[in-house]
Each structure stands twice: as structure tokens, then as C-alpha cells.
Amino acid sequence: MYFVAAPNIDTIVSLAKRRGFVFPSSEVYGGLGSAWDYGPLGVELCNNVKQSWWRWLVYERDDIEGIDSSIILNRLVWKYSGHEATFNDSLVDCRKCKGRFRADKITDNKCPSCGASDWTEARPFNTMLQTKLGAVADDDPTALAYLRPETAQGIFINFLNVQTAMRRKLPFGIAQVGKSFRNEVTPGNFILRTREFEQMEMEYFVSPSAEHSKLVDYWVEQYLEWFGSLGITRENLYLYEVPGEELAHYSKRTVDIMYRYFPEREKPWEELMGIAWRTDFDLSTHSKNRLDVDGKRVNPDSTEDLSYFDEPTKQRFYPHVIEPAAGVNRTVLAVMMDAYSERTTDKGETRVILKLSPQLAPIKAAILPLAKNKPEIVGMAKAIKRSLQPLLRAVYDDTGGIGKLYARQDEIGTPFCITVDHQSLEDEAVTVRDRDTWEQERIKVTDLAEHLQKRLKPYTTPSLPEPI
Ligand code: ATP
């Protein structure tokens, strides 16, 4: 039994374009591979996802700080993090149609374009996007820089700054949300795999003697609850224990949370996020004092030591880190697929209802005048919009008949439609219509803000047991 309401990603692509969530990028020039632009409702949905994540981790917990580091870092960061040497995809070419693919994504040895099975040898392809800094000659190698392929490194190199400035003791975490870039060999599937995307990463620093594997489980549970609070059904999530041979060079254990992005396929799962025990690899590799087995400095370029002095044990060490790394765009796609539903009206028409969790809905309340040629009704509706705006995102809309306006708001996930009619002018009351039940209630204008706020249940926090 499938719990995804959207039958496939294409259904969301068409809704997203029709209703102003996501547009194909650069369309006037024929598009750009797999780049997408977020429209008026998409930018709100993305912001709400990021805000929910930030509030949950940085505000509601007491052990996590937020930062916003540069996208372009010193190239040496990527040398010592291992990305220059190992951030590769394995690439193969089809000899028949010249198509180029990621070797690990070819499942039946057949070319996805032409069906042939005549491949070149696999070879590594570094997926970091390059750029040049400053007004330099084209071939000047010292100007080479990268657009970050993960936000995590900006956190590691600021570990000591944050720890010292905020007087933190282990365990504590640093969270960051922002753009990352990867020169993906085969981008595609809408916003699932793009070359420019957004990540929400958190590095949770703990002692080398902590129970790291249990901490991975702890963060998996926390994220399952957070995804639940966003309206994602548990049955559409699946935990994948990454086998040893597939682990990244820095990881001792990784669990991927997969989402049922392809309900129509035999293999429906694709990664939504990963939770990795990154050991002390990153902090120690960026530190000037780390020595190798022969007593030589591992990093002769670093000017800092990112170790931590533990007062109770009087020991100095490199903290280990547990990293939950999630994608904003993949979360948005999962949220939209899960929220998608269809309902048939009494007249036999099919209506789409996007049952977004209220905290994520781009618009919380739409104020609709029943007659747009009646200045008193229009005036009252606009005044209600203005009075609600400081409390919640509200819009005024008179671009169609009431049936059309309701249908449009259902399709973009607005939890409440508020209708101002002729009677409103006399009884100072309006009709509040519920998106999911289509039931209507008459509410006094003076009680409206409180009524909506109660029903919107501003924010659901997952339970927060103490970290281990
Ligand atoms: P995949 O195996 O799907 O390429 P990954 O394991 O390389 O992903 P991570 O390095 O773990 O991904 O990145 C953390 C998260 O960032 C991913 O779980 C995903 O949500 C997001 N992400 C990574 N690459 C992309 C991309 N090209 N487009 C959109 N989101 C991405």
C-alpha cells in the first residue's frame, strides 16, 4: 500500500508551474539542464521549511548555534577536507550514442538513452564546480577556487570561533543553511538532483569517547519526528544503513533517510538526507598540530589547531562529529508529494487539494470578497487582510468567482479562506472555510485573529529527549 498521494513527480512539476511554486529556469532561452527557479509560492514554502528547521534546532534546543559561512572558501579547505582528491563520481560513456552517465546509477548495464550495452571504462570525475577569483589570466592556477559542494566545511573551520565566542562545552552543535553546488553528471528528476541546491546541515560535536553509533540513531529518530511535523507520512520514509564499501572517506557509519519519490517504480526510494558519523576527520585534518605516524605534520598549511580542551578530564582532543545533512529542495519535494490529494465535487469535478501542514503553507489565510463591485465589501475585506498581516501571511484576492478562488487556494495549500459577503456589512462577521473539510463557520471579525491562530497551531515541536 502506498501512502504517497501524488502518483509521480510529474504531477508535482505541473502543479508547481501552474500555480507559481517552481518554474524551469532560463526558459526563454530553452532552459538550462536541470535548473529551476522558485516562484512566489515556492520561495515561501522553501523559507518556511528552512525556518521550521532553524527554529527546531537553533531556537528550541539549547545546545546548537547557527552560522552563515562563505560559499567560496580558501582552496586549501577543499584540499585538506579530501574533496579535491576524492569528491568524484565514477563516469562512463555509451560508445553508441555518446551519452555520459554515473556508473553507479546504471542498474541493468543498459544505456538509459539508447539501450546499448557498450561502455567505456569507468573514470573519476570531480564534481566540484570551479571558478576563478580576481582579474587574472585564464590559465593562472593560483586563482582557482570552488563553489562549496557542502556547507559542512564552513562549519568545521569555524568550530573554534564559535566554541570560544559562545563559551560552549561539548556536546554542542553548529547549524547552517545555504546553497551548495555540484557539477552532477546526470542531474534530473525535477528539484531532486540539480547542480545548484540548498542544504540544511548540522555538525554535532561530541567527545571521542561518546557513543557515536547511538548518537546516529538518536539523530535519525529526531529527524523522523521533524519530518512527521512537516506532514511527511512515516510509511513514505525508509532507513538505509549505508554499507561499509559505500561510505564516504570520512565516515564510520551513515544512515540515509530515503523518501518514496517514485511510487510508480519498482525501486521507489531516493535519498532525502543522510546522518553520518564523520569521526574527528575534519577537525583534525584542518589542524596544524596533527601529526602522522612518522611524526610529520599532516597539515603544514594550517595556522590553527582545532582541538578542544576538556576541563573535567584535563584532556585535549579533536571532537568527533555526528552530521545530519538534509536538502531543502528534496524536503520541499517530499512535502509537496505527501500533501497532494484529489477530491471529487458533487458535480463530479476533480479538485486538487495540497494538504500542507499549516506551518509550511505559503499563505495561511486568503480574504475573498463575495462581490468585487461593492466598495463596502471590498473595503472590509482589504481591512481584514491588513489587520491579519502582522500575525500571519494573508492575501486579498478578487480575481474570480468564489468557486474558482476556493479551488485556487485549495491547490496551493491555504488552510483558510475568509469570505466577506453582504451580510458581513451588517453582522460584522465573516465565513471561515476549512481547506481539508470544506466546512464553513461564521466568525465575528473581532474574534477572527484569535480563532485563526488557535486553529493554525503555530508550530509543532518534536519531542526533545536529552542527547546521549
Ligand atoms: P546522492 O547520493 O543522492 O547524490 P549524496 O549522498 O551525495 O546524495 P550528501 O552529500 O549526503 O548527498 O548531501 C546531503 C543532502 O544534500 C542530500 O541528502 C540531499 O538532500 C542534498 N543533495 C545532495 N546533492 C544534491 C543535489 N545534486 N540536488 C539536490 N539536493 C542534493
XYZ file of C-alpha atoms and ligand atoms in Angstrom:
499
model
C 0.000 0.000 0.000
C 1.397 3.388 -0.994
C 0.868 6.376 1.204
C 2.077 8.952 -1.315
C -0.846 10.851 -2.650
C 0.946 12.248 -5.703
C 1.201 9.377 -8.214
C 4.549 10.626 -9.554
C 6.917 13.602 -9.610
C 5.458 14.864 -12.918
C 2.152 15.617 -11.184
C 4.023 17.966 -8.843
C 6.052 19.504 -11.699
C 2.867 20.546 -13.462
C 1.133 21.811 -10.293
C 4.306 23.684 -9.323
C 4.471 25.505 -12.643
C 0.732 26.157 -12.970
C 0.428 27.644 -9.504
C 3.703 29.536 -9.151
C 5.817 27.262 -6.951
C 8.644 26.266 -9.296
C 9.442 27.261 -12.894
C 12.006 25.755 -15.271
C 14.945 28.167 -15.177
C 16.075 30.256 -18.183
C 13.045 29.042 -20.143
C 13.175 31.987 -22.555
C 16.491 30.568 -23.814
C 15.361 26.965 -23.865
C 16.177 26.222 -20.224
C 19.405 25.189 -18.519
C 19.721 21.477 -17.974
C 18.116 20.890 -14.662
C 17.979 24.367 -13.132
C 14.745 25.553 -11.509
C 13.506 28.916 -10.251
C 11.257 29.228 -7.213
C 8.177 31.367 -7.830
C 6.102 33.480 -5.415
C 4.699 30.454 -3.565
C 7.806 28.280 -3.871
C 10.029 30.840 -2.179
C 7.568 30.983 0.739
C 7.436 27.194 1.027
C 11.260 26.938 0.986
C 11.562 29.718 3.561
C 9.014 28.023 5.798
C 10.899 24.705 5.631
C 14.175 26.449 6.488
C 12.560 28.474 9.241
C 10.967 25.377 10.769
C 14.347 23.618 10.762
C 16.168 26.619 12.238
C 13.590 27.118 14.995
C 13.582 23.445 15.856
C 17.372 23.136 16.146
C 18.737 26.585 16.964
C 15.901 28.163 18.981
C 14.099 25.311 20.696
C 17.181 23.327 21.707
C 19.818 24.789 23.971
C 22.830 23.021 22.509
C 23.022 24.334 18.931
C 24.321 27.609 17.461
C 23.717 28.894 13.926
C 26.225 30.370 11.461
C 26.354 31.532 7.844
C 29.773 30.977 6.274
C 31.053 31.937 2.800
C 30.180 29.897 -0.257
C 33.687 30.389 -1.649
C 36.367 29.300 0.821
C 40.145 29.159 0.626
C 41.022 26.385 -1.821
C 43.141 24.714 0.859
C 39.930 23.879 2.758
C 38.974 21.549 -0.101
C 42.482 20.155 -0.389
C 42.619 19.079 3.257
C 38.968 18.042 3.505
C 39.775 15.473 0.828
C 37.319 16.880 -1.714
C 39.947 17.791 -4.315
C 41.210 14.233 -4.358
C 38.083 12.225 -3.743
C 34.862 14.156 -4.426
C 34.379 12.158 -7.577
C 31.629 10.439 -9.423
C 32.527 7.417 -11.491
C 31.759 8.272 -15.116
C 31.064 6.048 -18.147
C 30.313 6.902 -21.785
C 27.981 4.961 -24.044
C 30.017 4.194 -27.187
C 26.872 4.039 -29.322
C 25.024 7.279 -28.504
C 27.905 9.085 -26.717
C 25.686 9.619 -23.674
C 27.575 10.132 -20.395
C 26.320 8.637 -17.117
C 27.202 7.965 -13.496
C 28.391 4.369 -13.375
C 26.623 3.646 -10.058
C 23.254 4.723 -11.499
C 23.340 2.170 -14.369
C 21.427 -0.778 -12.961
C 20.961 -3.280 -15.807
C 24.117 -2.470 -17.834
C 21.898 -0.841 -20.487
C 22.298 2.753 -21.673
C 19.276 4.757 -20.391
C 19.262 6.738 -23.689
C 19.660 4.116 -26.420
C 19.574 0.733 -24.685
C 23.052 -0.361 -25.873
C 25.500 -2.096 -23.519
C 28.788 -0.847 -24.966
C 30.525 1.219 -22.279
C 33.904 2.903 -21.921
C 35.988 2.151 -18.822
C 34.723 3.996 -15.727
C 36.823 7.036 -14.769
C 36.652 9.528 -11.904
C 35.119 12.960 -12.459
C 35.466 15.625 -9.769
C 32.083 17.242 -9.217
C 33.241 20.454 -7.514
C 32.275 23.493 -9.599
C 35.255 25.682 -10.374
C 35.561 29.422 -10.645
C 38.373 31.993 -10.721
C 38.910 34.771 -8.239
C 40.098 38.241 -9.241
C 41.153 39.773 -12.565
C 43.617 37.044 -13.503
C 44.851 35.372 -16.661
C 42.743 32.438 -17.835
C 45.493 29.933 -17.152
C 46.637 31.254 -13.749
C 46.279 28.210 -11.469
C 46.577 30.270 -8.261
C 43.206 31.919 -8.975
C 41.303 28.615 -8.939
C 38.503 28.421 -6.381
C 35.479 26.218 -5.841
C 31.826 26.839 -5.110
C 31.283 24.764 -1.968
C 29.879 21.268 -2.573
C 28.685 21.085 1.065
C 28.066 23.680 3.767
C 29.780 21.496 6.382
C 33.367 22.682 5.806
C 32.382 26.275 6.635
C 31.243 24.913 10.000
C 34.403 22.902 10.716
C 36.778 25.788 10.034
C 34.686 27.968 12.390
C 34.489 25.376 15.166
C 36.933 27.187 17.449
C 35.491 30.643 16.693
C 32.001 29.556 17.665
C 33.097 27.476 20.648
C 35.182 30.320 22.082
C 32.825 33.207 21.280
C 29.774 31.397 22.648
C 31.673 29.728 25.554
C 30.395 26.298 24.546
C 31.217 22.954 26.123
C 30.758 19.569 24.458
C 28.367 18.301 23.345
C 27.109 21.106 21.146
C 26.186 21.617 17.528
C 26.544 24.228 14.788
C 23.839 24.554 12.142
C 23.992 26.206 8.756
C 21.600 26.502 5.843
C 22.682 27.644 2.423
C 23.486 26.929 -1.202
C 25.828 24.186 -2.321
C 26.977 23.312 -5.826
C 27.892 20.051 -7.505
C 28.645 19.503 -11.161
C 26.319 16.492 -11.245
C 26.903 14.182 -14.215
C 23.246 13.345 -14.615
C 21.043 15.890 -12.880
C 17.311 15.414 -13.188
C 14.008 14.400 -11.641
C 12.877 17.976 -11.098
C 14.398 19.543 -7.939
C 15.671 16.192 -6.658
C 19.088 16.438 -8.288
C 20.309 19.811 -9.506
C 23.746 21.418 -9.804
C 22.790 24.263 -7.512
C 20.804 23.326 -4.421
C 20.315 24.193 -0.795
C 21.399 22.242 2.250
C 20.496 22.294 5.934
C 23.487 20.817 7.717
C 24.277 20.487 11.393
C 27.538 19.289 12.912
C 27.071 17.905 16.415
C 30.428 17.858 18.238
C 30.976 15.214 20.912
C 33.792 13.608 22.854
C 35.860 10.843 21.178
C 34.557 8.502 23.899
C 30.854 9.255 23.267
C 28.561 6.506 21.991
C 28.713 7.617 18.370
C 26.569 4.923 16.850
C 23.805 5.588 19.402
C 24.037 9.274 18.570
C 23.477 8.475 14.895
C 20.330 6.574 15.931
C 19.287 9.488 18.140
C 19.501 11.993 15.283
C 17.733 9.617 12.897
C 14.817 9.478 15.370
C 14.829 13.264 15.804
C 14.662 13.824 12.062
C 11.907 11.241 11.602
C 9.885 13.257 14.103
C 10.708 16.556 12.435
C 9.693 15.213 9.023
C 6.496 13.991 10.687
C 5.825 17.504 11.967
C 6.141 18.722 8.357
C 3.363 16.338 7.353
C 5.512 13.611 5.789
C 3.981 10.182 6.399
C 6.307 7.755 8.199
C 5.421 4.968 5.737
C 6.951 7.016 2.929
C 10.315 7.124 4.696
C 12.782 4.291 4.756
C 16.084 3.926 6.603
C 19.087 2.758 4.612
C 22.157 1.648 6.537
C 24.963 2.566 4.117
C 27.230 -0.480 3.706
C 30.956 -0.137 4.511
C 32.151 -0.092 0.912
C 29.814 2.807 0.055
C 30.806 5.037 2.994
C 32.438 8.422 2.266
C 36.140 8.686 3.159
C 35.384 10.492 6.445
C 32.524 8.311 7.679
C 32.462 5.336 10.041
C 28.679 4.998 9.868
C 25.966 6.625 7.759
C 22.205 6.109 7.758
C 20.277 7.625 4.862
C 16.650 8.603 5.282
C 15.051 7.768 1.949
C 11.730 9.059 0.626
C 9.294 7.347 -1.748
C 9.875 9.823 -4.586
C 8.985 7.218 -7.245
C 5.801 5.474 -6.059
C 5.197 4.296 -9.611
C 8.506 2.417 -9.813
C 9.658 -0.932 -8.527
C 12.503 0.903 -6.733
C 10.696 3.902 -5.287
C 13.335 5.208 -2.852
C 15.811 8.050 -3.217
C 17.855 9.824 -0.542
C 16.184 12.663 1.334
C 19.038 13.144 3.809
C 21.973 11.386 5.447
C 23.141 11.133 9.063
C 26.863 10.419 9.270
C 29.397 9.815 12.000
C 32.235 11.824 10.456
C 34.666 10.897 13.278
C 37.326 13.538 14.081
C 38.433 13.555 10.456
C 37.512 17.126 9.547
C 38.624 18.969 12.682
C 41.935 17.137 12.801
C 42.681 17.451 9.087
C 42.369 21.252 9.284
C 44.632 21.454 12.365
C 48.274 22.456 12.369
C 49.260 20.181 15.271
C 48.041 16.862 13.946
C 50.974 14.504 13.285
C 51.052 11.407 11.126
C 52.544 8.051 12.202
C 56.037 9.267 11.245
C 55.644 12.374 13.422
C 55.220 14.709 10.413
C 52.580 17.471 10.345
C 49.538 16.283 8.407
C 48.636 19.863 7.508
C 51.626 22.198 7.051
C 49.354 24.984 5.707
C 47.039 25.395 8.699
C 47.702 28.161 11.217
C 45.230 26.910 13.843
C 44.678 23.876 15.987
C 41.015 22.943 16.173
C 41.352 20.718 19.222
C 39.252 21.089 22.360
C 40.364 21.167 25.984
C 38.044 19.172 28.194
C 38.143 20.759 31.651
C 36.730 17.828 33.706
C 39.219 15.265 32.328
C 42.013 17.810 31.662
C 42.414 16.250 28.233
C 42.904 17.846 24.831
C 41.383 16.088 21.838
C 39.712 16.536 18.446
C 35.955 16.188 18.944
C 34.053 13.660 16.884
C 31.070 14.810 14.925
C 27.633 13.467 14.045
C 26.265 15.188 10.938
C 22.623 15.227 9.881
C 22.732 16.657 6.311
C 19.412 17.393 4.629
C 18.428 19.057 1.357
C 15.932 21.921 1.341
C 14.811 21.109 -2.190
C 14.361 17.391 -1.572
C 12.413 18.189 1.603
C 10.160 20.576 -0.337
C 9.524 17.905 -2.976
C 8.716 15.255 -0.356
C 6.406 17.673 1.458
C 4.547 18.515 -1.765
C 4.197 14.872 -2.819
C 2.859 13.899 0.589
C 0.439 16.830 0.737
C -1.024 16.248 -2.730
C -4.581 14.948 -2.752
C -7.563 14.920 -5.066
C -11.239 15.223 -4.239
C -14.330 14.943 -6.392
C -17.007 17.615 -6.025
C -20.775 16.991 -6.017
C -20.732 17.982 -9.701
C -18.171 15.275 -10.453
C -15.268 17.685 -10.946
C -11.816 16.737 -9.683
C -10.191 19.240 -7.357
C -6.584 19.201 -6.182
C -6.010 19.954 -2.511
C -2.496 20.475 -1.215
C -2.830 19.454 2.429
C 0.302 21.239 3.597
C 0.973 21.437 7.302
C -0.160 24.963 8.301
C 3.372 25.944 9.409
C 4.569 25.337 5.824
C 1.617 26.735 3.854
C 2.845 29.717 1.777
C -0.377 31.587 2.578
C -2.267 30.993 5.822
C -5.453 32.916 5.032
C -6.994 34.273 1.817
C -9.526 37.074 2.201
C -12.117 36.892 -0.575
C -14.878 39.437 -1.292
C -18.112 37.851 -2.499
C -18.854 40.859 -4.703
C -15.890 42.775 -6.052
C -18.042 45.589 -7.454
C -19.322 46.530 -3.976
C -16.880 49.073 -2.500
C -18.037 48.410 1.109
C -17.373 44.668 0.801
C -14.013 45.222 -0.906
C -13.055 47.802 1.719
C -13.952 45.495 4.576
C -12.065 42.558 3.019
C -8.935 44.671 2.484
C -9.111 45.998 6.045
C -9.323 42.424 7.396
C -6.289 41.455 5.285
C -4.306 44.382 6.711
C -5.304 43.594 10.288
C -4.271 39.915 9.981
C -0.982 40.573 8.183
C 1.167 41.292 11.261
C 0.115 37.934 12.717
C 0.133 35.637 9.719
C 0.682 35.665 5.953
C -2.630 36.741 4.412
C -3.632 37.757 0.869
C -6.587 39.559 -0.640
C -7.891 38.011 -3.860
C -10.783 39.105 -6.083
C -9.602 37.731 -9.416
C -12.501 35.333 -9.983
C -15.802 33.940 -8.812
C -15.848 32.459 -5.305
C -15.779 28.831 -6.530
C -12.653 29.483 -8.605
C -10.982 31.355 -5.750
C -11.618 28.480 -3.317
C -10.261 25.966 -5.824
C -7.099 28.001 -6.365
C -6.443 28.365 -2.629
C -7.022 24.617 -2.084
C -4.497 23.840 -4.777
C -1.789 25.993 -3.197
C -2.474 24.680 0.292
C -4.010 27.729 2.003
C -5.579 26.369 5.229
C -8.301 29.063 5.476
C -10.429 31.118 3.107
C -12.270 34.039 4.658
C -15.259 35.317 2.727
C -16.743 38.762 3.173
C -20.366 38.888 1.950
C -23.318 41.280 2.045
C -24.354 40.115 5.488
C -20.861 40.865 6.813
C -21.616 44.565 6.456
C -24.463 44.158 8.923
C -23.354 41.489 11.413
C -19.580 42.241 11.372
C -18.927 38.531 10.792
C -17.245 36.516 8.023
C -17.258 32.941 6.766
C -14.169 30.872 7.519
C -13.787 27.874 5.202
C -11.517 24.949 6.092
C -9.294 23.656 3.252
C -9.441 19.992 4.237
C -13.096 19.560 5.207
C -14.614 22.418 3.144
C -16.721 23.167 6.203
C -17.682 26.772 6.837
C -18.081 28.659 10.085
C -19.396 32.139 10.787
C -16.925 34.104 12.932
C -17.107 37.656 14.305
C -14.406 39.884 12.817
C -13.264 40.831 16.327
C -12.637 37.134 17.133
C -11.063 36.253 13.782
C -7.340 36.633 14.579
C -7.579 34.563 17.750
C -9.725 31.935 16.027
C -7.221 31.512 13.180
C -4.170 31.457 15.405
C -5.703 28.732 17.546
C -6.530 26.596 14.548
C -3.203 27.172 12.795
C -1.379 25.662 15.786
C 1.700 27.738 15.038
C 4.429 25.175 15.418
C 4.647 21.532 16.413
C 7.868 20.615 18.128
C 9.074 17.057 18.032
C 9.779 15.640 21.473
C 13.234 16.559 22.685
C 14.890 13.970 24.874
C 18.373 14.804 26.120
C 21.162 13.814 23.732
C 23.077 10.779 24.917
P 23.218 11.494 -3.759
O 23.780 10.142 -3.432
O 21.728 11.497 -3.988
O 23.990 12.207 -4.827
P 24.725 12.439 -1.544
O 24.776 11.222 -0.667
O 25.892 12.768 -2.378
O 23.402 12.397 -2.447
P 25.085 14.224 0.636
O 26.484 14.548 0.285
O 24.831 13.291 1.772
O 24.316 13.699 -0.663
O 24.290 15.594 0.824
C 23.327 15.773 1.832
C 21.976 16.116 1.240
O 22.075 17.204 0.336
C 21.342 15.005 0.409
O 20.718 14.046 1.234
C 20.337 15.778 -0.408
O 19.177 16.067 0.344
C 21.078 17.068 -0.670
N 21.687 17.000 -2.011
C 22.896 16.484 -2.326
N 23.134 16.596 -3.648
C 22.046 17.215 -4.176
C 21.693 17.651 -5.492
N 22.516 17.472 -6.538
N 20.492 18.247 -5.688
C 19.642 18.456 -4.642
N 19.936 18.091 -3.377
C 21.119 17.473 -3.136
